[in-house]
C-alpha cells in the first residue's frame, strides 16, 4: 500500500506543519520519513522499507498495529454514537471504562476523570490538587514539588513542572509555585553508595518541605521511571520513602504513569507492584488505547474524594473538563484494547519477557561506547558515551548516539534518540526472536559508528 504521492506528503509537511520539536532555523527544510501503514511491531515507510518500531510510537503501541478488535470497536462506536456531552450525558463506554480502570489501579483509586491525553491528565491532576486544598480551607497549600529530568507534558502548567531544562528557553514558564528536587539518577551518586544517595535525596525532600513549610505544599508529582528525562530508574526504595514523607505532611502523592501504565513495566500500573507505593492519584494515557486514538485520565483515591465531597463539599463544584472528556470513541477503543490485553495475557507476557529484554540490552555492554544499559519491564535504553566514566553525555556523545540511531534506521530499526540514549520501548507483544533482531541491529550500528 505504498503511497505514490510520498513527495507531496513530504512537501506538505515541510510547508504547513509545525512539528512538536522544530529547529526554527530549519523551518520548511527538515524531512521526516513518511510512514504509510503498520502491522504487529513493524511500520512501513513510503519508500517501501519495513522498520521495527523500537519506541512503540511514543511508548504507546502496547498491542502493536493492525489490531482489528480495536479498529472494529472504534468504527462501531463512531457509527452508533460518536460524541456525547460529558457535562450532560452518560454513555456506556465511559462508564464501563472507568469501572474497569478502577479494578486495575491499586488501592482505592476508584474515581476516574478522562482527558484528551497525558498533558491534560497531569494538568487536571494538578488543578484537582488546587481545588482539593481550596475546599479543605487551606488556600496557601498550593506548591508542587517535582524533579529535574521529570517530564509531565506541554500545557502551561505541566511544562512548568517539567524538569528537562532544555525545554524551557523561549517560553515564559511560570514556576513561582513549583520547586525542583534533584534527579534520582543513580549515575549521579558519584562515590556514594546507592543507599547513601537515596538518603541524600530523601533529606533534600525533607529539607525543602521544612524550608517552604508543609502548609504551602499541595503535591509531589513524580513518574515512577523518569522516561523522557532519560529512562532513569530511581534507587531501590525511593518511591516508598517519598510516599512516607508525603503522608507525614499531608502532601498528595501524584504518580504520573502516562508511560509506565498499562503494562509497560510488566504490571497494569507500576506504582504499587513494581515500586511499592499506592499513590493518591495516578495519571495515565498512551497505552490505555495503545495509541489508536487519543485518551488520558486520572484515577483518584476514595479517601481523597471523601475529604471534599458529600458533607465535606462546602458547596463546591469541581469545574474542570474538556469537550472530549469521556469521549465515547476513545473510551470504546480503550475498552477493546484492555479486553485484548487481558485475553492475550499481554501484561503477563511483558513481565515474563522483561528479563530477556534487559539481558539482551546488557549483552551490548561489551562494546566500546556502550556505558550503561537499563530496563524495567519493556522500557529500556542503551547509553552511548565516548568516555564511559562520564555520568551524562556531552554534545560529542549526543552526536555519536544520533549517528547510531541513524544507522539503526538504515538497518531497519526505529530507535528513539534521546540525548546520549538509544531508547527501546517496543510494543508489549514483542517476541524473544524480535528482541534478538533489535539487539543485532543495535550491535551492528554501534560497532560501525564506534
Ligand atoms: N507525562 C509523562 C510521564 C509523559 O511521558 C508524557 C508524554 O510523553 C506526558 C505526561 C504528556 O503526555 P501527552 O504527550 O499525551 O500530552
Coordinates of C-alpha atoms and ligand atoms in Angstrom, one line a residue, residues 58-59 116-120 122 151-154 223 225 227-228 256-260 283 285-286 295 416, ligand 1:
X58 CA 5.9 7.2 21.6
X59 CA 5.8 4.5 24.3
X116 CA -7.6 14.0 25.9
X117 CA -4.0 12.8 26.6
X118 CA -1.2 12.8 29.1
X119 CA -0.6 16.5 29.4
X120 CA -4.2 17.2 30.1
X122 CA -1.4 15.7 34.6
X151 CA 8.7 15.2 32.0
X152 CA 5.0 15.9 32.5
X153 CA 3.7 17.5 29.3
X154 CA 3.2 20.5 27.2
X223 CA 7.0 9.5 37.3
X225 CA 10.6 5.9 36.0
X227 CA 11.1 8.2 31.0
X228 CA 11.6 11.1 28.6
X256 CA 2.5 10.1 36.6
X257 CA 2.0 6.8 34.9
X258 CA 1.5 8.1 31.4
X259 CA 4.4 6.0 30.2
X260 CA 4.6 3.3 32.8
X283 CA -2.3 9.8 35.7
X285 CA -2.7 8.0 28.8
X286 CA -0.8 6.4 25.9
X295 CA -7.2 9.4 25.6
X416 CA 14.1 6.9 19.9
Ligands
LIG1 N1 3.6 12.5 31.4 C1 4.6 11.7 31.0 C2 5.3 10.9 32.0 C3 4.9 11.6 29.7 O1 6.0 10.9 29.3 C4 4.2 12.4 28.7 C5 4.5 12.3 27.3 O2 5.4 11.6 26.9 C6 3.2 13.2 29.2 C7 2.9 13.3 30.6 C8 2.4 14.1 28.3 O3 1.5 13.2 27.5 P1 0.9 13.7 26.1 O4 2.1 13.9 25.2 O5 0.0 12.6 25.8 O6 0.2 15.0 26.4

